[in-house]
mmCIF file of C-alpha atoms and ligand atoms in Angstrom:
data_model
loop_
_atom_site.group_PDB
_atom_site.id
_atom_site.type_symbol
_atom_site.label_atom_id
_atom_site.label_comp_id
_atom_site.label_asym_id
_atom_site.label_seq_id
_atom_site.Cartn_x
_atom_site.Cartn_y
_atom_site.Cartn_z
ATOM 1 C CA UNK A 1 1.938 52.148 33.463
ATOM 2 C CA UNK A 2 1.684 52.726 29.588
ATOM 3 C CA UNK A 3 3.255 50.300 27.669
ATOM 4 C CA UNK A 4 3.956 51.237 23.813
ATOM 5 C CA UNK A 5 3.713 48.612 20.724
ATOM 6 C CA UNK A 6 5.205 49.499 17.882
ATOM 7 C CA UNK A 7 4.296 47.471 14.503
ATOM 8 C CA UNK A 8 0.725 47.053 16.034
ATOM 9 C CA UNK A 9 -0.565 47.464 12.447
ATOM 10 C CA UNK A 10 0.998 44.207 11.638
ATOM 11 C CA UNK A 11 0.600 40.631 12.294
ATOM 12 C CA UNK A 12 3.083 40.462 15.412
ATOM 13 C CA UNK A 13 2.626 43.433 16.920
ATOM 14 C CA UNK A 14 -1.805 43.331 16.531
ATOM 15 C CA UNK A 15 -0.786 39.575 18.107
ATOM 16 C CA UNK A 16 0.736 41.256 21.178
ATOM 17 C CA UNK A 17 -1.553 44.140 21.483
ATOM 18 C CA UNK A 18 -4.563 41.480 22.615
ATOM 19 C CA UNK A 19 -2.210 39.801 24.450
ATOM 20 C CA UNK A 20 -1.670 42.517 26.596
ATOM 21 C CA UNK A 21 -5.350 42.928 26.809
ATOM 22 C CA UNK A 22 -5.636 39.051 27.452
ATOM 23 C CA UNK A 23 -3.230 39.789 30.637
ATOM 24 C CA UNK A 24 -5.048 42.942 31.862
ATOM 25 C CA UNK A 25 -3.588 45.315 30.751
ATOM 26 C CA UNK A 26 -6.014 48.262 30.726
ATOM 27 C CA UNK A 27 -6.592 49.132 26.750
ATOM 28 C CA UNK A 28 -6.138 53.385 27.852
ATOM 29 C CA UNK A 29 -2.858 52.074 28.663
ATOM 30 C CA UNK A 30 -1.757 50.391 25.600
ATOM 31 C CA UNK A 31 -0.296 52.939 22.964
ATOM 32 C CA UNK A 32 -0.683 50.504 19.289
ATOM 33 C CA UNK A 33 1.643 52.631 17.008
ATOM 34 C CA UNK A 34 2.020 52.123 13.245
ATOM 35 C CA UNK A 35 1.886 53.604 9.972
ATOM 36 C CA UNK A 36 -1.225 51.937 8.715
ATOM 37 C CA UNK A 37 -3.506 53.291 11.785
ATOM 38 C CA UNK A 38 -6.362 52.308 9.676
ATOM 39 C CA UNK A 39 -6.197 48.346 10.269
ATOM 40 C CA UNK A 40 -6.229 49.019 13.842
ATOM 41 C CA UNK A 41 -9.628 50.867 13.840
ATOM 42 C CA UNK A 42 -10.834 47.620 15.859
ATOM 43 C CA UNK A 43 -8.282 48.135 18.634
ATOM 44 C CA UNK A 44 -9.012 52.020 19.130
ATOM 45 C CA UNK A 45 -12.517 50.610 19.127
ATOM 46 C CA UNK A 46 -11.931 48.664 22.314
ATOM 47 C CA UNK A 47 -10.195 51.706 23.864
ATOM 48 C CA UNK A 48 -6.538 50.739 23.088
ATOM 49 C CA UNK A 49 -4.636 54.534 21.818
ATOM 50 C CA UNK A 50 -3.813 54.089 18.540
ATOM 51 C CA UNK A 51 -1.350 56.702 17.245
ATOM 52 C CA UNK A 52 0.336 56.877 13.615
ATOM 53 C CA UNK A 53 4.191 57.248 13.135
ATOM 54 C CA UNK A 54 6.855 55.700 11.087
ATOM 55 C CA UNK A 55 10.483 54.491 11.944
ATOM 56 C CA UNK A 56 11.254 56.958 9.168
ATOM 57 C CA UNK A 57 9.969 60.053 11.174
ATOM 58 C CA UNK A 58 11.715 60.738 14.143
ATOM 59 C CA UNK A 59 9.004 63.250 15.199
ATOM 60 C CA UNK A 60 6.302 61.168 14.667
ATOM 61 C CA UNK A 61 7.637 58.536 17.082
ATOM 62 C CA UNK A 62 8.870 61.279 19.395
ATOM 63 C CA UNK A 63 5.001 62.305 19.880
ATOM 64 C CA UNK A 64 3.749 58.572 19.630
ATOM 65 C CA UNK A 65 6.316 57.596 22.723
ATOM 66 C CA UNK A 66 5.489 61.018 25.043
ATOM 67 C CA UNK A 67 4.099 60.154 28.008
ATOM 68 C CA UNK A 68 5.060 55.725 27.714
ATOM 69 C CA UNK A 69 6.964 53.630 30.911
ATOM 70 C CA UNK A 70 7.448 50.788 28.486
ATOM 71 C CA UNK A 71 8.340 49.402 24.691
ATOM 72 C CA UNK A 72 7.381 46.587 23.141
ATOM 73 C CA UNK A 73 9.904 47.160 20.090
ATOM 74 C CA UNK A 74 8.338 45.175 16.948
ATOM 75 C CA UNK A 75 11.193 45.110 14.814
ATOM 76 C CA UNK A 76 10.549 46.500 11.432
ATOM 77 C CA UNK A 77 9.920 44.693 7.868
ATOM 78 C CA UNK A 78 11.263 46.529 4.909
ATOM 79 C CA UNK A 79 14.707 44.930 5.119
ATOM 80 C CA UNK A 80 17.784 46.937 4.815
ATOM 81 C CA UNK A 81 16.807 50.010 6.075
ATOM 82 C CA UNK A 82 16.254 48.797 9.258
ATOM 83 C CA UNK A 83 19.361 50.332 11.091
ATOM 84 C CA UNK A 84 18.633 53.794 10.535
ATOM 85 C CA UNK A 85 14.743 53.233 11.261
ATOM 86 C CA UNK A 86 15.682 51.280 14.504
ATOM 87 C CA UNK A 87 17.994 54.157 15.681
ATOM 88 C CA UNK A 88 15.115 56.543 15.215
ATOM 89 C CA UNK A 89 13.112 54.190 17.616
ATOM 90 C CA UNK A 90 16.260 53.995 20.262
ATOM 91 C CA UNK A 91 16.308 57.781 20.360
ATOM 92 C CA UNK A 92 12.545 58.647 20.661
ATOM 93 C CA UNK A 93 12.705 55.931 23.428
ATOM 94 C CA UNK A 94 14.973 57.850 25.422
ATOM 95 C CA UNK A 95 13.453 61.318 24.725
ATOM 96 C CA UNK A 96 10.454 59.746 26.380
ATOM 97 C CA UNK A 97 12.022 58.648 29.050
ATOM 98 C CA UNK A 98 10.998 54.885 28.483
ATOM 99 C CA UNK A 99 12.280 52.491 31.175
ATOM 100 C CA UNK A 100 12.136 49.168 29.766
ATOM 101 C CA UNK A 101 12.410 47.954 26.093
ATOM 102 C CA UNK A 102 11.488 44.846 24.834
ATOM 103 C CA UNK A 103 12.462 44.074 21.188
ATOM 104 C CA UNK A 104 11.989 41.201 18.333
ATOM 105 C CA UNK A 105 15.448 40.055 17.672
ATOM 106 C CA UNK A 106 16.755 36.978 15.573
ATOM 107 C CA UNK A 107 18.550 33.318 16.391
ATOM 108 C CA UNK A 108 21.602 34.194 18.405
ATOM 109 C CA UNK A 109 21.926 37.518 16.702
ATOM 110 C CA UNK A 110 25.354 38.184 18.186
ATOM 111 C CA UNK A 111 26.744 34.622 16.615
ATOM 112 C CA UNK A 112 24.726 33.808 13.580
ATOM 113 C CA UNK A 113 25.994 34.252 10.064
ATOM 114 C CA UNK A 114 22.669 34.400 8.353
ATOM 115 C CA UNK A 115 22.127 38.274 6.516
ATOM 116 C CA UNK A 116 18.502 38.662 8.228
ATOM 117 C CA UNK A 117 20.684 38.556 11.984
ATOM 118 C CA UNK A 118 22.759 41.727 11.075
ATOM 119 C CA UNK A 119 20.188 44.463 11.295
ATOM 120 C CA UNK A 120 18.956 42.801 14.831
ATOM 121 C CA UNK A 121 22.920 42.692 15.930
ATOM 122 C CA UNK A 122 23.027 46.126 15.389
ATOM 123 C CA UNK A 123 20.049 47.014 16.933
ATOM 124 C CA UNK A 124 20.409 45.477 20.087
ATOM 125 C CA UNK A 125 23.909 46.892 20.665
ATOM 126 C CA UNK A 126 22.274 50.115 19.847
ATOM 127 C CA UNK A 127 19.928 49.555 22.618
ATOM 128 C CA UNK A 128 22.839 48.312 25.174
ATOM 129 C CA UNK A 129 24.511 51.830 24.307
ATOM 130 C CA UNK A 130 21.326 53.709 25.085
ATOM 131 C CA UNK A 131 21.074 52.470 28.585
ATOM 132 C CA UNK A 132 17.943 51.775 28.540
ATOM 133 C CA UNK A 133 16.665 47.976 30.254
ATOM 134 C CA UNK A 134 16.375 46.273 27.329
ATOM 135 C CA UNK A 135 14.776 42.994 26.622
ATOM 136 C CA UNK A 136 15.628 40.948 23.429
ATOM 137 C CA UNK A 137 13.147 38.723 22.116
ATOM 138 C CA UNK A 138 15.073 36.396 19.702
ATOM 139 C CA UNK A 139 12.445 35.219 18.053
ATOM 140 C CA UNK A 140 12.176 31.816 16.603
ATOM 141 C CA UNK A 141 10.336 31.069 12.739
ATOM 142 C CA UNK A 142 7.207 31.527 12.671
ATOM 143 C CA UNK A 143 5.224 28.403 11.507
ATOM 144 C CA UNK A 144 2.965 30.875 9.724
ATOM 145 C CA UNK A 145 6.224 31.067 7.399
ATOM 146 C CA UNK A 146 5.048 28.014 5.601
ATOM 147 C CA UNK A 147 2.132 27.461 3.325
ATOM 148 C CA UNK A 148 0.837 24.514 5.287
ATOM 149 C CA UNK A 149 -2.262 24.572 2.784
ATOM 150 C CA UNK A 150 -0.483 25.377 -0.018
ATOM 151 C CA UNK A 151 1.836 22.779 0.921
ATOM 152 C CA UNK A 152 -1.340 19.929 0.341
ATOM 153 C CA UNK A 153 -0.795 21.024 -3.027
ATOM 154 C CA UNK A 154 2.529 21.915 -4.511
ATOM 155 C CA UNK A 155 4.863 20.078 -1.578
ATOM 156 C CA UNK A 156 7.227 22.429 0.763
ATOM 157 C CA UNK A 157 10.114 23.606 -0.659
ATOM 158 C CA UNK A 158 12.924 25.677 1.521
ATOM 159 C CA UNK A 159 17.334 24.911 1.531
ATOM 160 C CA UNK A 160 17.533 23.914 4.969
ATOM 161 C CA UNK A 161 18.754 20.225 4.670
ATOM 162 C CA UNK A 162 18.450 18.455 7.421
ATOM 163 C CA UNK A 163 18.372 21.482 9.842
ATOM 164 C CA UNK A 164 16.425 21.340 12.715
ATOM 165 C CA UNK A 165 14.129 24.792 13.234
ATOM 166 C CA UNK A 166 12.773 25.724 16.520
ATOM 167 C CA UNK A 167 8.926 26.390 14.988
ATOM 168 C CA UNK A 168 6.578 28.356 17.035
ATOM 169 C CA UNK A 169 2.981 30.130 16.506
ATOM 170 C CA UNK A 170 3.416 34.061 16.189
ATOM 171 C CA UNK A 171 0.382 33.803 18.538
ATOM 172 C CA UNK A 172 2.631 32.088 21.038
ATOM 173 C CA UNK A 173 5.749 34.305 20.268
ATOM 174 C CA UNK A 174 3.545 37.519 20.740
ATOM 175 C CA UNK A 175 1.985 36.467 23.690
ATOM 176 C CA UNK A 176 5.234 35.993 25.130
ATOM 177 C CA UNK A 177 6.233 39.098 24.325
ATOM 178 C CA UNK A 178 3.818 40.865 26.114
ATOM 179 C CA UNK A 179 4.811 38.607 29.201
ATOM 180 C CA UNK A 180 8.378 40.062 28.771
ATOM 181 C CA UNK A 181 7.628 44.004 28.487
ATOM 182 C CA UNK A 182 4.359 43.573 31.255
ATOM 183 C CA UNK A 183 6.936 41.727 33.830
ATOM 184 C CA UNK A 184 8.884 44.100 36.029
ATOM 185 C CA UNK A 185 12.803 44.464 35.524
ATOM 186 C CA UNK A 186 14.863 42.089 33.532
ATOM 187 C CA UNK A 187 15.402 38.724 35.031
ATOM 188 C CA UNK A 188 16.986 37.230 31.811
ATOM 189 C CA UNK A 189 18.586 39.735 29.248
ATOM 190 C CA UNK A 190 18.181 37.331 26.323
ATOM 191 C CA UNK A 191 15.490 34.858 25.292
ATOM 192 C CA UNK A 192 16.429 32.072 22.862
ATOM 193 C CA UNK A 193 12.483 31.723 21.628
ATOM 194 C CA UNK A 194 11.059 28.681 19.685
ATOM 195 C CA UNK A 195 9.242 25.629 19.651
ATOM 196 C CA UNK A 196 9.707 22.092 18.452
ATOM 197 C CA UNK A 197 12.754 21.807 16.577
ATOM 198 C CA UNK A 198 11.638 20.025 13.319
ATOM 199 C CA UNK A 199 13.016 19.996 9.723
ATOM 200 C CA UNK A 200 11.234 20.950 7.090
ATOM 201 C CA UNK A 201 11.326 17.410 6.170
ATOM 202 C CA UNK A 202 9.044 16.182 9.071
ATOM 203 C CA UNK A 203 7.108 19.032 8.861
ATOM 204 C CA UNK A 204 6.242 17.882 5.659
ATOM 205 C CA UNK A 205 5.658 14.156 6.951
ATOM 206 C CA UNK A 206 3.297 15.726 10.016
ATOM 207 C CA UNK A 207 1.303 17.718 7.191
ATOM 208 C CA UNK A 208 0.921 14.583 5.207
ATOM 209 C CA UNK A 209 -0.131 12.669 8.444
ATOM 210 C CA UNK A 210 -2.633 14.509 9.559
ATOM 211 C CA UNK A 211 -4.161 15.298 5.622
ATOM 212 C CA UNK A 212 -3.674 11.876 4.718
ATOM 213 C CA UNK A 213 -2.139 13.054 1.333
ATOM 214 C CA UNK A 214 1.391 12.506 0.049
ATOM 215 C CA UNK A 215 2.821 15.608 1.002
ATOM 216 C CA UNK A 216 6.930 16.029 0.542
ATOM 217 C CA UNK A 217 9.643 18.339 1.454
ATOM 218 C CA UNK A 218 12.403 19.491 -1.718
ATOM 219 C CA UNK A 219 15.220 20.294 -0.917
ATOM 220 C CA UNK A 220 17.089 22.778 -2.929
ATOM 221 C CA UNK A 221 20.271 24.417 -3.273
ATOM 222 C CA UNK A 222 20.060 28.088 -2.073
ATOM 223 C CA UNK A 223 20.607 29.344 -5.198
ATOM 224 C CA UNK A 224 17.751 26.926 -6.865
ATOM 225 C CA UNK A 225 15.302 28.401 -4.226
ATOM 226 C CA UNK A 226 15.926 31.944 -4.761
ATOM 227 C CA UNK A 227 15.202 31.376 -8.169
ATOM 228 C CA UNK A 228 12.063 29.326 -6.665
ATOM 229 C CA UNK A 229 11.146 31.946 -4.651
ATOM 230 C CA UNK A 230 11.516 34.512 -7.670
ATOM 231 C CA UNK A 231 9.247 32.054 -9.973
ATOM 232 C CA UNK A 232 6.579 32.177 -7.079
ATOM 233 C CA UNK A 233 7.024 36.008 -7.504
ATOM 234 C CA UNK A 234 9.353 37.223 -4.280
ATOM 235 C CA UNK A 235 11.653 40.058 -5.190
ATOM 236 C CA UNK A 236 14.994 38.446 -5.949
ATOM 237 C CA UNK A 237 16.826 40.429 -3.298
ATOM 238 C CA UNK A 238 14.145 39.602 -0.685
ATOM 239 C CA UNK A 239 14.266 36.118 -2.172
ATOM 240 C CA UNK A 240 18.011 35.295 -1.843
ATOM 241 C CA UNK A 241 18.029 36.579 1.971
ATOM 242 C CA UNK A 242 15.201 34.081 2.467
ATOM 243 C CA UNK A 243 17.540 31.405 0.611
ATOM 244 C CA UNK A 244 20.095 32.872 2.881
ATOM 245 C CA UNK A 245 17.930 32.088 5.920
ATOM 246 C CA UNK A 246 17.592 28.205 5.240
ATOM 247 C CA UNK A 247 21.082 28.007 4.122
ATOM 248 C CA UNK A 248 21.784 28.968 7.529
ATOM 249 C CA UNK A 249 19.363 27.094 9.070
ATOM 250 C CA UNK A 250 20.551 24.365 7.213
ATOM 251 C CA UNK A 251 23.868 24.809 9.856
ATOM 252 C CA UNK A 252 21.134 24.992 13.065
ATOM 253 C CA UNK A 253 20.934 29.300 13.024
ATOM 254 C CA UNK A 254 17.474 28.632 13.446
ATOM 255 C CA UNK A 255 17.141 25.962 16.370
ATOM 256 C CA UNK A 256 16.835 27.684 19.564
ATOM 257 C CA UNK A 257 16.976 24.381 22.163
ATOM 258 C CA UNK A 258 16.201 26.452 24.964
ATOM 259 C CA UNK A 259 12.740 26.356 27.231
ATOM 260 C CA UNK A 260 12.921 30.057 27.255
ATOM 261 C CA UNK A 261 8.902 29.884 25.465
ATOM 262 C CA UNK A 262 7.777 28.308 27.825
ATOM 263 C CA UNK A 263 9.535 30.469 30.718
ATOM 264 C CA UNK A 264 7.555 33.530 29.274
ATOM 265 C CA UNK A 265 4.212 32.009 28.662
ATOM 266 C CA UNK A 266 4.301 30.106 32.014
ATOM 267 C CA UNK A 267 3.399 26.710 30.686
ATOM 268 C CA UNK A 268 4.250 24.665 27.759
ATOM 269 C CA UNK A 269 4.280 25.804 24.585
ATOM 270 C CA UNK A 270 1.757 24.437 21.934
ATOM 271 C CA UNK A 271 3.095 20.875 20.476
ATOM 272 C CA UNK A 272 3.494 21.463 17.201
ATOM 273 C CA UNK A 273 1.139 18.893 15.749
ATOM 274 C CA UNK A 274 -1.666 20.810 17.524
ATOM 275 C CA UNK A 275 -0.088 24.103 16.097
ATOM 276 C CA UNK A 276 -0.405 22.174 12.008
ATOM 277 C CA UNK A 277 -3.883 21.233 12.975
ATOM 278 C CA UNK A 278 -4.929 24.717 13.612
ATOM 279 C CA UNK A 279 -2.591 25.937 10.301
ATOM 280 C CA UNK A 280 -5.078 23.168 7.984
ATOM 281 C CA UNK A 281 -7.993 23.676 9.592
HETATM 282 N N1 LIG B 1 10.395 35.233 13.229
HETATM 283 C C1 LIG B 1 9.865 35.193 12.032
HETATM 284 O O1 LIG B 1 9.554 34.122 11.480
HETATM 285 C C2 LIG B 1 9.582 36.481 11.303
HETATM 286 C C3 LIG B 1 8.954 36.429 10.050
HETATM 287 C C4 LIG B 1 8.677 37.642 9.422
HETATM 288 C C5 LIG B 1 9.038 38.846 9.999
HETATM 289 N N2 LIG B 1 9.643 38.848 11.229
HETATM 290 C C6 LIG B 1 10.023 40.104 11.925
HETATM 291 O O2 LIG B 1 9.044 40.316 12.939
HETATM 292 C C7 LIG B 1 8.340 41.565 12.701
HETATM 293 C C8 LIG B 1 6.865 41.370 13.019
HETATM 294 O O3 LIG B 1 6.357 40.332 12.199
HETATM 295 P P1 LIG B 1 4.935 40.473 11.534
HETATM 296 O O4 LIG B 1 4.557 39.120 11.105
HETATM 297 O O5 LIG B 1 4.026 41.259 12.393
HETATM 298 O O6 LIG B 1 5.263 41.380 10.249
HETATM 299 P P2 LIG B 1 4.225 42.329 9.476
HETATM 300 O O7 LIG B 1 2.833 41.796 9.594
HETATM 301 O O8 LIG B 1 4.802 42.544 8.134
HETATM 302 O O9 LIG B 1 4.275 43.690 10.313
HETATM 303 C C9 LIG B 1 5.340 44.565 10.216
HETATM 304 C C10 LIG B 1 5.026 45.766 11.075
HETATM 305 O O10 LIG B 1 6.131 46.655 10.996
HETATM 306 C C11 LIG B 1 5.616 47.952 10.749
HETATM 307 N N3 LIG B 1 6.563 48.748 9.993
HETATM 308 C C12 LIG B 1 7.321 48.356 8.950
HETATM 309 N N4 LIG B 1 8.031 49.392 8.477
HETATM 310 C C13 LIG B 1 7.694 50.462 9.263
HETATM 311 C C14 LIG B 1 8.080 51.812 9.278
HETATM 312 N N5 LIG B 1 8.952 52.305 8.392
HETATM 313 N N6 LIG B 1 7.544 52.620 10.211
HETATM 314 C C15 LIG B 1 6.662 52.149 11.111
HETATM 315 N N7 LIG B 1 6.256 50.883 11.148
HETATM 316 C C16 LIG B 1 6.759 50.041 10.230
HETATM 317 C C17 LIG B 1 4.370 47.715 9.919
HETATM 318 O O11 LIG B 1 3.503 48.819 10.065
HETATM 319 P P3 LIG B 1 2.904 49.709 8.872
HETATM 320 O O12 LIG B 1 3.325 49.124 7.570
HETATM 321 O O13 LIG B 1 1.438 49.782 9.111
HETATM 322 O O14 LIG B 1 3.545 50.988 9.158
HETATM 323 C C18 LIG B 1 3.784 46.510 10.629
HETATM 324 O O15 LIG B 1 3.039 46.915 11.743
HETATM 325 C C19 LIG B 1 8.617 41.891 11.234
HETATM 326 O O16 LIG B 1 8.519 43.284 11.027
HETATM 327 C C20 LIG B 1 10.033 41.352 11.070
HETATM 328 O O17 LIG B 1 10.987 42.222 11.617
HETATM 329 C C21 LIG B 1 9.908 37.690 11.891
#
């Protein structure tokens, strides 16, 4: 049973890669696929197969899918160009032959108005079309998001109002992940992921607690933060979808409510007091 990661180069998808390990998985049967092969060198190290392709190269993920049963489908980061790049995936999938898919969606893709939501809509209707058993991950904000350090310092800033946001550790999202692609068939189609539903108020107030120092949460208009985000030196496009993100948050896009977590990892998910210990330690 060989079970392919794409985005294993990254944070997520490196995240998921030990997790599989964690659970067993033998590393000759864990494919790690990314462009950057060369942050990886540790994993091909332990044995994992590391091969190099891009979303962009249909070939190249033809060759690094030959020969898989399984997906874990790390959805891509340069926003916008996602579609095309996630049909390219979809495709080499079924030239493979892949059986089951597992792939990082958003909040209620299919309902949510936020920009970031479209690219994963698309996506997984692409992968309903394909036939393949899919999987979709709708993963929660990571509370790596936020400069919990940086936050000791300058305050946390964000748009989301008094929104509640279902924070969880990639670590924990990841390792869930590669609970959902290991386990056989689908029992659940759709996994509402997150943690704790806080807002970025009393996140703030839990950072302070635990520091001891007078740390606060400003809340801006989405417009004021994009132009935040674009003083702290974001691309303004990438900027205003982030704005765009805690605007809808802002409406609950981003609280999840479910135990779906906890279903995957198979026992509660990390309080998230324990979770901003780890992030200021
Ligand atoms: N839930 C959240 O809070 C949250 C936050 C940020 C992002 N995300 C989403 O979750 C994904 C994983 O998060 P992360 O923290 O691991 O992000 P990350 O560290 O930026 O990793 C992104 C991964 O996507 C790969 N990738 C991007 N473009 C690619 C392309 N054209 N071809 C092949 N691989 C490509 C990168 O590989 P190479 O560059 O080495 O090719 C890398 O492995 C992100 O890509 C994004 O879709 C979710």
């Amino acid at each position: 049973m060989t079970i392919v990661v794409t985005g294993a180069t990254g944070n997520f998808g490196r995240l998921a890669v030990e997790a599989l390990l964690r659970r067993g998985v033998p590393a000759g049967q864990i494919v790690a696929v990314g462009r950057g092969v060369e942050k990886i060198q540790d994993l091909a190290d332990r044995g994992v197969v590391v091969r190099k392709a891009s979303y962009d190269d249909p070939e190249s993920l033809r060759a690094a899918f030959a020969g898989a049963d399984k997906l874990l489908f790390v959805s891509g980061s340069e926003v916008g160009q996602r579609v095309p790049q996630h049909l390219n995936v979809i495709a080499a999938a079924k030239d493979a032959g892949i059986s089951k898919i597992a792939y990082t969606s958003a909040p209620h893709a299919d309902t949510s108005s936020m920009i970031l939501a479209g690219e994963h809509l698309a996506t997984e209707r692409a992968l309903t079309e394909s036939g393949i058993p899919s999987v979709f991950l709708r993963n929660g904000w990571y509370l790596e998001n936020y400069d919990l350090k940086g936050a000791l310092e300058h305050g946390l800033y964000g748009a989301a109002g008094e929104g509640k946001i279902s924070i969880a550790t990639r670590a924990e999202l990841a390792e869930a992940a590669a609970a959902a692609v290991v386990a056989d068939g689908i029992d659940q189609q759709v996994y509402e992921l997150g943690g704790e539903g806080v807002t970025l108020g009393e996140l703030a107030a839990e950072v302070s607690r635990q520091s001891g120092r007078d740390v606060t949460y400003t809340d801006l208009s989405p417009e004021k933060y994009t132009e935040f985000l674009v003083s702290v030196g974001l691309p303004e496009a990438f900027a205003a979808v982030l704005a765009d993100s805690d605007k809808g948050a802002s409406a609950g896009a981003l609280y999840t409510g479910t135990e779906d977590l906890q279903k995957l990892l198979g026992r509660p998910v990390t309080p998230l007091a324990d979770a901003v210990r780890a992030a200021l330690a």
